[in-house]
PDB file of C-alpha atoms in Angstrom:
ATOM      1  CA  UNK A 278      13.240 -18.578   0.319  1.00  0.00           C
ATOM      2  CA  UNK A 279      13.432 -14.764   1.599  1.00  0.00           C
ATOM      3  CA  UNK A 280       9.673 -14.356   0.822  1.00  0.00           C
ATOM      4  CA  UNK A 281       8.859 -17.708   3.239  1.00  0.00           C
ATOM      5  CA  UNK A 282      11.133 -16.293   5.748  1.00  0.00           C
ATOM      6  CA  UNK A 283       9.337 -12.610   5.480  1.00  0.00           C
ATOM      7  CA  UNK A 284       5.804 -14.514   6.330  1.00  0.00           C
ATOM      8  CA  UNK A 285       6.841 -16.697   9.179  1.00  0.00           C
ATOM      9  CA  UNK A 286       8.912 -14.143  10.757  1.00  0.00           C
ATOM     10  CA  UNK A 287       6.514 -10.693   9.805  1.00  0.00           C
ATOM     11  CA  UNK A 288       3.491 -11.842   8.486  1.00  0.00           C
ATOM     12  CA  UNK A 289       4.602 -10.148   5.435  1.00  0.00           C
ATOM     13  CA  UNK A 290       4.217 -11.235   1.641  1.00  0.00           C
ATOM     14  CA  UNK A 291       7.086  -9.635  -0.483  1.00  0.00           C
ATOM     15  CA  UNK A 292       7.604 -11.966  -3.689  1.00  0.00           C
ATOM     16  CA  UNK A 293      10.968 -11.473  -5.332  1.00  0.00           C
ATOM     17  CA  UNK A 294       8.996 -10.344  -8.370  1.00  0.00           C
ATOM     18  CA  UNK A 295       7.789  -7.306  -7.355  1.00  0.00           C
ATOM     19  CA  UNK A 296       9.682  -4.175  -9.479  1.00  0.00           C
ATOM     20  CA  UNK A 297      10.919  -2.208  -6.325  1.00  0.00           C
ATOM     21  CA  UNK A 298      13.192   0.904  -6.794  1.00  0.00           C
ATOM     22  CA  UNK A 299      16.382   1.742  -5.224  1.00  0.00           C
ATOM     23  CA  UNK A 300      16.617   3.417  -1.624  1.00  0.00           C
ATOM     24  CA  UNK A 301      12.832   2.311  -0.733  1.00  0.00           C
ATOM     25  CA  UNK A 302      12.533   1.795   3.034  1.00  0.00           C
ATOM     26  CA  UNK A 303      10.104  -0.787   4.596  1.00  0.00           C
ATOM     27  CA  UNK A 304       9.039   0.527   8.133  1.00  0.00           C
ATOM     28  CA  UNK A 305       9.450  -1.838  11.224  1.00  0.00           C
ATOM     29  CA  UNK A 306      10.107  -4.708   9.434  1.00  0.00           C
ATOM     30  CA  UNK A 307       7.726  -4.630   7.286  1.00  0.00           C
ATOM     31  CA  UNK A 308       4.924  -6.230   9.375  1.00  0.00           C
ATOM     32  CA  UNK A 309       1.835  -7.301   7.947  1.00  0.00           C
ATOM     33  CA  UNK A 310       3.263  -5.642   4.602  1.00  0.00           C
ATOM     34  CA  UNK A 311       2.008  -7.430   1.129  1.00  0.00           C
ATOM     35  CA  UNK A 312       2.772  -6.666  -2.204  1.00  0.00           C
ATOM     36  CA  UNK A 313       1.371  -7.914  -5.334  1.00  0.00           C
ATOM     37  CA  UNK A 314       4.201  -9.940  -7.200  1.00  0.00           C
ATOM     38  CA  UNK A 315       3.427  -7.864 -10.770  1.00  0.00           C
ATOM     39  CA  UNK A 316       3.217  -4.287  -8.530  1.00  0.00           C
ATOM     40  CA  UNK A 317       5.703  -1.695  -9.667  1.00  0.00           C
ATOM     41  CA  UNK A 318       7.094   0.569  -7.099  1.00  0.00           C
ATOM     42  CA  UNK A 319       9.298   3.588  -7.625  1.00  0.00           C
ATOM     43  CA  UNK A 320      12.366   5.107  -6.309  1.00  0.00           C
ATOM     44  CA  UNK A 321      12.726   6.450  -2.256  1.00  0.00           C
ATOM     45  CA  UNK A 322       9.162   5.214  -1.250  1.00  0.00           C
ATOM     46  CA  UNK A 323       8.023   4.663   2.335  1.00  0.00           C
ATOM     47  CA  UNK A 324       5.884   1.640   3.065  1.00  0.00           C
ATOM     48  CA  UNK A 325       4.120   1.175   6.583  1.00  0.00           C
ATOM     49  CA  UNK A 326       3.293  -1.603   8.399  1.00  0.00           C
ATOM     50  CA  UNK A 327      -0.259  -3.110   7.225  1.00  0.00           C
ATOM     51  CA  UNK A 328       0.014  -1.836   3.920  1.00  0.00           C
ATOM     52  CA  UNK A 329      -1.775  -3.500   0.815  1.00  0.00           C
ATOM     53  CA  UNK A 330      -0.544  -3.005  -2.963  1.00  0.00           C
ATOM     54  CA  UNK A 331      -2.608  -5.235  -4.826  1.00  0.00           C
ATOM     55  CA  UNK A 332      -5.082  -6.508  -6.874  1.00  0.00           C
ATOM     56  CA  UNK A 333      -9.115  -6.014  -7.225  1.00  0.00           C
ATOM     57  CA  UNK A 334     -11.408  -8.579  -8.107  1.00  0.00           C
ATOM     58  CA  UNK A 335     -12.039  -8.556 -12.059  1.00  0.00           C
ATOM     59  CA  UNK A 336      -8.935  -6.873 -13.062  1.00  0.00           C
ATOM     60  CA  UNK A 337      -5.654  -8.095 -14.007  1.00  0.00           C
ATOM     61  CA  UNK A 338      -3.454  -5.023 -13.960  1.00  0.00           C
ATOM     62  CA  UNK A 339      -2.202  -3.826 -10.348  1.00  0.00           C
ATOM     63  CA  UNK A 340      -1.270  -0.875  -8.903  1.00  0.00           C
ATOM     64  CA  UNK A 341       2.098   1.202 -10.096  1.00  0.00           C
ATOM     65  CA  UNK A 342       3.776   3.332  -7.691  1.00  0.00           C
ATOM     66  CA  UNK A 343       5.788   7.029  -9.205  1.00  0.00           C
ATOM     67  CA  UNK A 344       8.638   8.170  -7.038  1.00  0.00           C
ATOM     68  CA  UNK A 345       9.059   9.405  -3.544  1.00  0.00           C
ATOM     69  CA  UNK A 346       5.591   7.661  -2.112  1.00  0.00           C
ATOM     70  CA  UNK A 347       4.891   7.478   1.478  1.00  0.00           C
ATOM     71  CA  UNK A 348       2.639   4.700   2.596  1.00  0.00           C
ATOM     72  CA  UNK A 349       1.301   4.939   6.033  1.00  0.00           C
ATOM     73  CA  UNK A 350       0.179   2.039   8.542  1.00  0.00           C
ATOM     74  CA  UNK A 351      -3.063   0.397   7.349  1.00  0.00           C
ATOM     75  CA  UNK A 352      -3.455   1.802   3.925  1.00  0.00           C
ATOM     76  CA  UNK A 353      -4.971  -0.366   0.587  1.00  0.00           C
ATOM     77  CA  UNK A 354      -3.620   0.498  -2.670  1.00  0.00           C
ATOM     78  CA  UNK A 355      -5.506  -1.644  -4.976  1.00  0.00           C
ATOM     79  CA  UNK A 356      -6.244  -2.506  -8.607  1.00  0.00           C
ATOM     80  CA  UNK A 357      -5.237  -1.195 -11.961  1.00  0.00           C
ATOM     81  CA  UNK A 358      -3.996   2.363 -10.682  1.00  0.00           C
ATOM     82  CA  UNK A 359      -1.516   4.869 -11.311  1.00  0.00           C
ATOM     83  CA  UNK A 360       0.139   6.552  -8.022  1.00  0.00           C
ATOM     84  CA  UNK A 361       1.945   9.679  -8.753  1.00  0.00           C
ATOM     85  CA  UNK A 362       5.405  11.066  -7.655  1.00  0.00           C
ATOM     86  CA  UNK A 363       5.683  12.721  -4.055  1.00  0.00           C
ATOM     87  CA  UNK A 364       2.086  10.959  -3.041  1.00  0.00           C
ATOM     88  CA  UNK A 365       0.859  10.604   0.440  1.00  0.00           C
ATOM     89  CA  UNK A 366      -1.362   8.244   1.472  1.00  0.00           C
ATOM     90  CA  UNK A 367      -2.761   8.491   4.620  1.00  0.00           C
ATOM     91  CA  UNK A 368      -3.319   5.423   7.206  1.00  0.00           C
ATOM     92  CA  UNK A 369      -6.234   3.397   6.585  1.00  0.00           C
ATOM     93  CA  UNK A 370      -7.331   5.150   3.427  1.00  0.00           C
ATOM     94  CA  UNK A 371      -8.248   3.233   0.451  1.00  0.00           C
ATOM     95  CA  UNK A 372      -7.060   4.210  -2.715  1.00  0.00           C
ATOM     96  CA  UNK A 373      -8.906   2.495  -6.006  1.00  0.00           C
ATOM     97  CA  UNK A 374      -8.019   5.087  -8.750  1.00  0.00           C
ATOM     98  CA  UNK A 375      -5.521   7.231 -10.071  1.00  0.00           C
ATOM     99  CA  UNK A 376      -4.058   9.605  -8.041  1.00  0.00           C
ATOM    100  CA  UNK A 377      -2.038  12.692  -9.936  1.00  0.00           C
ATOM    101  CA  UNK A 378       1.630  13.735  -8.637  1.00  0.00           C
ATOM    102  CA  UNK A 379       2.056  15.801  -5.420  1.00  0.00           C
ATOM    103  CA  UNK A 380      -1.493  14.638  -3.655  1.00  0.00           C
ATOM    104  CA  UNK A 381      -2.447  13.537  -0.017  1.00  0.00           C
ATOM    105  CA  UNK A 382      -4.947  10.866  -0.041  1.00  0.00           C
ATOM    106  CA  UNK A 383      -6.351  10.069   3.431  1.00  0.00           C
ATOM    107  CA  UNK A 384      -9.008   8.031   5.056  1.00  0.00           C
ATOM    108  CA  UNK A 385     -12.275   9.630   6.333  1.00  0.00           C
ATOM    109  CA  UNK A 386     -13.196  10.248  10.014  1.00  0.00           C
ATOM    110  CA  UNK A 387     -14.204   7.455  12.139  1.00  0.00           C
ATOM    111  CA  UNK A 388     -17.874   7.709  12.625  1.00  0.00           C
ATOM    112  CA  UNK A 389     -19.640   6.460  15.683  1.00  0.00           C
ATOM    113  CA  UNK A 390     -23.115   3.993  15.232  1.00  0.00           C
ATOM    114  CA  UNK A 391     -24.930   4.382  18.509  1.00  0.00           C
ATOM    115  CA  UNK A 392     -26.482   0.848  19.383  1.00  0.00           C
ATOM    116  CA  UNK A 393     -30.441   0.859  18.396  1.00  0.00           C
ATOM    117  CA  UNK A 394     -32.545   0.819  21.218  1.00  0.00           C
ATOM    118  CA  UNK A 395     -34.146  -3.158  21.314  1.00  0.00           C
TER     119      UNK A 395
END
């Protein structure tokens, strides 16, 4: 029931089957937040709007997040990976490999592409 209400009210998908630790926070009501039903999230984590914690084609396993992980808006954590403790995932970063404890993952700087002359 809450999953359906979340989808309608906030455009989020946080199934009851998720293993979410204690004292986790969902920023701004979880707008656009998507979490795979088999994902595991540690204690004291922060999940921002537009975050996806999910699978990746060809893999059955899904992400496992440690404790004190902060994931900022628009970031994607995908596939059979483990995110260590005290990791920060910056806005719009796409993480598809394991991350050790105490690391910050950030997205690359935007690149300007000029329109080709016609």
